[in-house]
mmCIF file of C-alpha atoms in Angstrom:
data_model
loop_
_atom_site.group_PDB
_atom_site.id
_atom_site.type_symbol
_atom_site.label_atom_id
_atom_site.label_comp_id
_atom_site.label_asym_id
_atom_site.label_seq_id
_atom_site.Cartn_x
_atom_site.Cartn_y
_atom_site.Cartn_z
ATOM 1 C CA MET M 49 -64.625 -248.049 -38.282
ATOM 2 C CA VAL M 50 -67.775 -247.851 -36.138
ATOM 3 C CA ASP M 51 -69.436 -245.247 -38.249
ATOM 4 C CA LEU M 52 -68.484 -247.108 -41.411
ATOM 5 C CA LEU M 53 -70.116 -250.245 -39.907
ATOM 6 C CA ARG M 54 -73.063 -248.512 -38.733
ATOM 7 C CA SER M 55 -73.620 -246.981 -41.878
ATOM 8 C CA LEU M 56 -73.233 -250.210 -43.924
ATOM 9 C CA PHE M 57 -75.271 -252.364 -41.859
ATOM 10 C CA LEU M 58 -78.084 -250.185 -40.521
ATOM 11 C CA GLU M 59 -78.223 -246.951 -42.570
ATOM 12 C CA GLU M 60 -77.179 -247.759 -46.234
ATOM 13 C CA PRO M 61 -76.625 -251.706 -46.845
ATOM 14 C CA TRP M 62 -76.532 -251.513 -50.523
ATOM 15 C CA PRO M 63 -72.907 -251.051 -51.169
ATOM 16 C CA LEU M 64 -72.208 -253.844 -48.845
ATOM 17 C CA ILE M 65 -74.778 -256.127 -50.971
ATOM 18 C CA VAL M 66 -73.105 -255.053 -54.151
ATOM 19 C CA ALA M 67 -69.517 -255.672 -52.481
ATOM 20 C CA ALA M 68 -70.516 -258.905 -51.268
ATOM 21 C CA PHE M 69 -72.199 -260.405 -54.503
ATOM 22 C CA ALA M 70 -68.816 -259.272 -56.322
ATOM 23 C CA LEU M 71 -66.766 -260.836 -53.784
ATOM 24 C CA ALA M 72 -69.181 -264.052 -54.083
ATOM 25 C CA ALA M 73 -68.497 -264.134 -57.808
ATOM 26 C CA VAL M 74 -64.640 -263.891 -57.447
ATOM 27 C CA ALA M 75 -64.415 -266.396 -54.603
ATOM 28 C CA VAL M 76 -66.620 -268.733 -56.958
ATOM 29 C CA ILE M 77 -63.926 -267.923 -59.976
ATOM 30 C CA ILE M 78 -61.074 -268.642 -57.778
ATOM 31 C CA ALA M 79 -62.239 -271.671 -56.227
ATOM 32 C CA ARG M 80 -63.119 -273.092 -59.590
ATOM 33 C CA ALA M 81 -59.906 -272.449 -60.943
ATOM 34 C CA ALA M 82 -58.416 -273.906 -58.066
ATOM 35 C CA GLY M 83 -60.544 -277.097 -58.669
ATOM 36 C CA LYS M 84 -62.572 -276.808 -55.504
ATOM 37 C CA PRO M 85 -65.799 -275.131 -56.547
ATOM 38 C CA ALA M 86 -67.508 -276.170 -53.712
ATOM 39 C CA TYR M 87 -65.668 -274.067 -51.472
ATOM 40 C CA GLY M 88 -66.043 -271.043 -53.581
ATOM 41 C CA LEU M 89 -70.005 -271.606 -53.612
ATOM 42 C CA THR M 90 -69.709 -271.956 -49.904
ATOM 43 C CA ALA M 91 -67.692 -268.649 -49.372
ATOM 44 C CA GLY M 92 -70.026 -266.890 -51.893
ATOM 45 C CA LEU M 93 -73.018 -267.838 -50.141
ATOM 46 C CA ALA M 94 -71.733 -266.965 -46.559
ATOM 47 C CA LEU M 95 -70.791 -263.459 -48.072
ATOM 48 C CA ILE M 96 -74.046 -262.949 -49.649
ATOM 49 C CA ALA M 97 -76.117 -264.196 -46.516
ATOM 50 C CA THR M 98 -73.821 -261.874 -44.289
ATOM 51 C CA ALA M 99 -74.692 -258.705 -46.496
ATOM 52 C CA LEU M 100 -78.305 -259.657 -46.964
ATOM 53 C CA LEU M 101 -78.582 -259.671 -43.142
ATOM 54 C CA ALA M 102 -78.255 -255.815 -43.171
ATOM 55 C CA ILE M 103 -81.537 -255.166 -44.869
ATOM 56 C CA PRO M 104 -83.926 -256.393 -42.199
ATOM 57 C CA LEU M 105 -81.387 -254.822 -39.638
ATOM 58 C CA SER M 106 -81.946 -251.518 -41.517
ATOM 59 C CA ILE M 107 -85.417 -251.841 -41.803
ATOM 60 C CA VAL M 108 -85.936 -252.414 -37.978
ATOM 61 C CA ILE M 109 -83.367 -250.363 -36.372
ATOM 62 C CA THR M 110 -83.441 -246.721 -36.726
ATOM 63 C CA THR M 111 -80.317 -244.977 -35.728
ATOM 64 C CA ASP M 112 -79.965 -241.559 -34.012
ATOM 65 C CA HIS M 113 -78.509 -240.370 -37.147
ATOM 66 C CA GLU M 114 -81.251 -241.130 -39.548
ATOM 67 C CA GLN M 115 -83.683 -239.744 -36.350
ATOM 68 C CA VAL M 116 -82.020 -236.526 -36.470
ATOM 69 C CA ALA M 117 -82.203 -236.542 -40.291
ATOM 70 C CA GLN M 118 -86.040 -237.145 -40.225
ATOM 71 C CA ARG M 119 -86.343 -234.397 -37.730
ATOM 72 C CA LEU M 120 -84.388 -231.965 -39.837
ATOM 73 C CA ASP M 121 -86.821 -232.950 -42.878
ATOM 74 C CA ALA M 122 -89.795 -232.131 -40.486
ATOM 75 C CA LEU M 123 -88.495 -228.994 -39.075
ATOM 76 C CA MET M 124 -88.037 -227.783 -42.899
ATOM 77 C CA ALA M 125 -91.552 -228.960 -43.786
ATOM 78 C CA ALA M 126 -92.498 -227.194 -40.652
ATOM 79 C CA ALA M 127 -90.841 -223.831 -41.125
ATOM 80 C CA SER M 128 -91.600 -223.741 -45.126
ATOM 81 C CA ASN M 129 -95.529 -223.928 -44.401
ATOM 82 C CA TYR M 130 -95.385 -222.600 -41.087
ATOM 83 C CA ASP M 131 -97.100 -225.466 -39.242
ATOM 84 C CA ARG M 132 -97.182 -224.580 -35.498
ATOM 85 C CA ALA M 133 -98.159 -228.365 -34.383
ATOM 86 C CA ALA M 134 -95.499 -229.610 -36.546
ATOM 87 C CA LEU M 135 -92.892 -227.141 -35.271
ATOM 88 C CA ASP M 136 -93.970 -227.945 -31.534
ATOM 89 C CA ALA M 137 -92.979 -231.860 -32.473
ATOM 90 C CA VAL M 138 -89.327 -231.112 -33.511
ATOM 91 C CA ALA M 139 -88.412 -228.126 -31.371
ATOM 92 C CA THR M 140 -88.142 -227.437 -27.741
ATOM 93 C CA ASP M 141 -90.250 -224.586 -26.517
ATOM 94 C CA ASP M 142 -87.260 -222.548 -26.211
ATOM 95 C CA LEU M 143 -85.653 -222.852 -29.411
ATOM 96 C CA THR M 144 -83.119 -220.122 -29.932
ATOM 97 C CA LEU M 145 -82.108 -218.593 -33.381
ATOM 98 C CA LEU M 146 -78.562 -217.429 -32.852
ATOM 99 C CA GLY M 147 -76.181 -215.016 -34.796
ATOM 100 C CA PRO M 148 -72.640 -216.274 -35.992
ATOM 101 C CA SER M 149 -70.949 -215.091 -32.664
ATOM 102 C CA GLY M 150 -73.618 -216.897 -30.626
ATOM 103 C CA THR M 151 -75.551 -213.948 -29.775
ATOM 104 C CA PRO M 152 -79.263 -215.010 -29.491
ATOM 105 C CA ILE M 153 -81.553 -213.395 -32.181
ATOM 106 C CA ARG M 154 -84.798 -214.736 -31.534
ATOM 107 C CA GLN M 155 -86.403 -217.255 -29.058
ATOM 108 C CA ARG M 156 -89.714 -219.239 -28.934
ATOM 109 C CA PRO M 157 -92.599 -218.073 -28.914
ATOM 110 C CA GLY M 158 -91.246 -214.839 -31.160
ATOM 111 C CA LEU M 159 -89.240 -216.763 -33.314
ATOM 112 C CA ASP M 160 -92.396 -218.538 -34.382
ATOM 113 C CA ILE M 161 -93.827 -215.090 -35.359
ATOM 114 C CA TRP M 162 -90.870 -214.043 -37.119
ATOM 115 C CA VAL M 163 -90.939 -217.393 -39.292
ATOM 116 C CA GLN M 164 -94.298 -216.773 -40.469
ATOM 117 C CA ASN M 165 -93.676 -213.022 -41.247
ATOM 118 C CA ILE M 166 -90.495 -214.166 -43.143
ATOM 119 C CA ALA M 167 -92.612 -216.785 -45.135
ATOM 120 C CA GLU M 168 -95.404 -214.303 -45.988
ATOM 121 C CA GLN M 169 -92.971 -211.625 -46.816
ATOM 122 C CA TYR M 170 -90.809 -213.362 -49.419
ATOM 123 C CA ASN M 171 -93.655 -215.782 -50.599
ATOM 124 C CA LEU M 172 -91.546 -218.733 -49.156
ATOM 125 C CA ARG M 173 -91.950 -221.872 -51.177
ATOM 126 C CA GLN M 174 -89.611 -224.345 -49.480
ATOM 127 C CA HIS M 175 -86.393 -224.989 -47.533
ATOM 128 C CA ARG M 176 -84.222 -227.954 -48.816
ATOM 129 C CA ILE M 177 -81.391 -229.376 -46.845
ATOM 130 C CA TRP M 178 -78.417 -229.551 -49.374
ATOM 131 C CA THR M 179 -75.865 -231.054 -47.393
ATOM 132 C CA GLN M 180 -75.888 -232.040 -43.524
ATOM 133 C CA GLN M 181 -73.341 -233.652 -41.153
ATOM 134 C CA THR M 182 -74.175 -234.783 -37.758
ATOM 135 C CA THR M 183 -72.169 -235.623 -34.863
ATOM 136 C CA PHE M 184 -73.055 -236.614 -31.397
ATOM 137 C CA PRO M 185 -70.424 -235.125 -28.891
ATOM 138 C CA SER M 186 -72.180 -236.278 -26.133
ATOM 139 C CA ASP M 187 -75.042 -238.626 -24.908
ATOM 140 C CA GLY M 188 -78.271 -236.571 -25.411
ATOM 141 C CA LEU M 189 -76.604 -233.968 -27.696
ATOM 142 C CA ALA M 190 -76.548 -233.977 -31.532
ATOM 143 C CA ILE M 191 -74.841 -231.266 -33.914
ATOM 144 C CA THR M 192 -75.856 -230.932 -37.294
ATOM 145 C CA GLN M 193 -73.961 -228.517 -39.866
ATOM 146 C CA ALA M 194 -76.050 -227.870 -42.728
ATOM 147 C CA GLU M 195 -76.609 -226.169 -45.869
ATOM 148 C CA ILE M 196 -80.093 -225.063 -46.303
ATOM 149 C CA ARG M 197 -81.650 -223.769 -49.311
ATOM 150 C CA THR M 198 -84.572 -221.536 -49.385
ATOM 151 C CA TYR M 199 -86.884 -221.218 -52.287
ATOM 152 C CA THR M 200 -89.095 -218.149 -52.698
ATOM 153 C CA GLU M 201 -91.190 -216.693 -55.386
ATOM 154 C CA ASN M 202 -89.501 -213.266 -54.765
ATOM 155 C CA LEU M 203 -86.325 -214.587 -55.511
ATOM 156 C CA GLY M 204 -85.001 -215.798 -58.956
ATOM 157 C CA ALA M 205 -82.599 -218.307 -57.286
ATOM 158 C CA PRO M 206 -82.497 -220.366 -53.891
ATOM 159 C CA ALA M 207 -80.991 -218.285 -50.958
ATOM 160 C CA ARG M 208 -78.075 -220.577 -49.573
ATOM 161 C CA THR M 209 -77.188 -220.485 -45.823
ATOM 162 C CA TRP M 210 -75.068 -222.480 -43.545
ATOM 163 C CA TRP M 211 -76.344 -223.568 -39.822
ATOM 164 C CA GLU M 212 -75.425 -225.002 -36.787
ATOM 165 C CA LEU M 213 -78.210 -226.780 -35.359
ATOM 166 C CA ARG M 214 -78.109 -228.255 -31.841
ATOM 167 C CA TRP M 215 -80.377 -231.078 -30.983
ATOM 168 C CA THR M 216 -81.367 -232.463 -27.552
ATOM 169 C CA ARG M 217 -82.952 -235.778 -26.838
ATOM 170 C CA THR M 218 -85.958 -235.702 -24.850
ATOM 171 C CA PRO M 219 -87.360 -238.490 -22.745
ATOM 172 C CA GLN M 220 -90.678 -238.604 -24.312
ATOM 173 C CA HIS M 221 -90.232 -237.156 -27.856
ATOM 174 C CA GLY M 222 -86.938 -238.285 -29.073
ATOM 175 C CA TRP M 223 -84.469 -235.614 -30.679
ATOM 176 C CA LYS M 224 -85.849 -231.847 -30.440
ATOM 177 C CA ILE M 225 -84.035 -228.788 -32.210
ATOM 178 C CA SER M 226 -82.887 -226.310 -29.307
ATOM 179 C CA SER M 227 -80.732 -223.885 -31.174
ATOM 180 C CA MET M 228 -79.951 -222.772 -34.641
ATOM 181 C CA THR M 229 -76.835 -220.775 -35.546
ATOM 182 C CA TRP M 230 -76.925 -218.921 -38.550
ATOM 183 C CA LEU M 231 -72.916 -219.217 -39.514
ATOM 184 C CA ARG M 232 -73.553 -217.336 -42.975
ATOM 185 C CA SER M 233 -74.941 -216.922 -46.316
ATOM 186 C CA SER M 234 -73.874 -217.075 -49.707
ATOM 187 C CA ALA M 235 -73.833 -212.982 -49.567
ATOM 188 C CA GLY M 236 -71.202 -213.633 -46.602
ATOM 189 C CA VAL M 237 -71.531 -213.292 -42.611
ATOM 190 C CA PRO M 238 -75.046 -211.886 -41.582
ATOM 191 C CA GLU M 239 -74.537 -208.494 -40.219
ATOM 192 C CA PRO M 240 -76.084 -207.474 -36.988
ATOM 193 C CA GLY M 241 -79.916 -206.167 -37.846
ATOM 194 C CA SER M 242 -80.140 -208.299 -40.897
ATOM 195 C CA PHE M 243 -82.523 -210.739 -38.991
#
């Protein structure tokens, strides 16, 4: 219930606003039929005012979900164009790439060189988040399950991969990615050595 209210009032208020206008119209129609149009108008305006309150709230307040989603978009842009400064802004200094079993494959700074080489080798154009879901199991930890599609000049279709991304909240810089676990690709579970 809390997640629903957070979403409706702070992240995506438009369904709430549309529903409030619809309920306001229903309240006016019912009250008018009952011979008490003032009650319907009062109830309708109260519903609309409450829903419209969500607009400034959603603008002023950025939730942890929104912050992590923004950081994920920034990570994809940094990895797509290999932008070291942008990567530093969203990743911890010890960001680790893990295989499906949790075995460390690469860690920064070597991970940065690997990402740059992959981008050049495959003529990488873009990484896009296709789906994502973030949970917050404890204070200062976020876990995102994401499907990422990678578009290259060399492949006709995007490469589809599924990841578990772990984020930690840092005091100075907000959410930073600390580990990326490659769960699988459209070709199946990655084999050892496929990194």
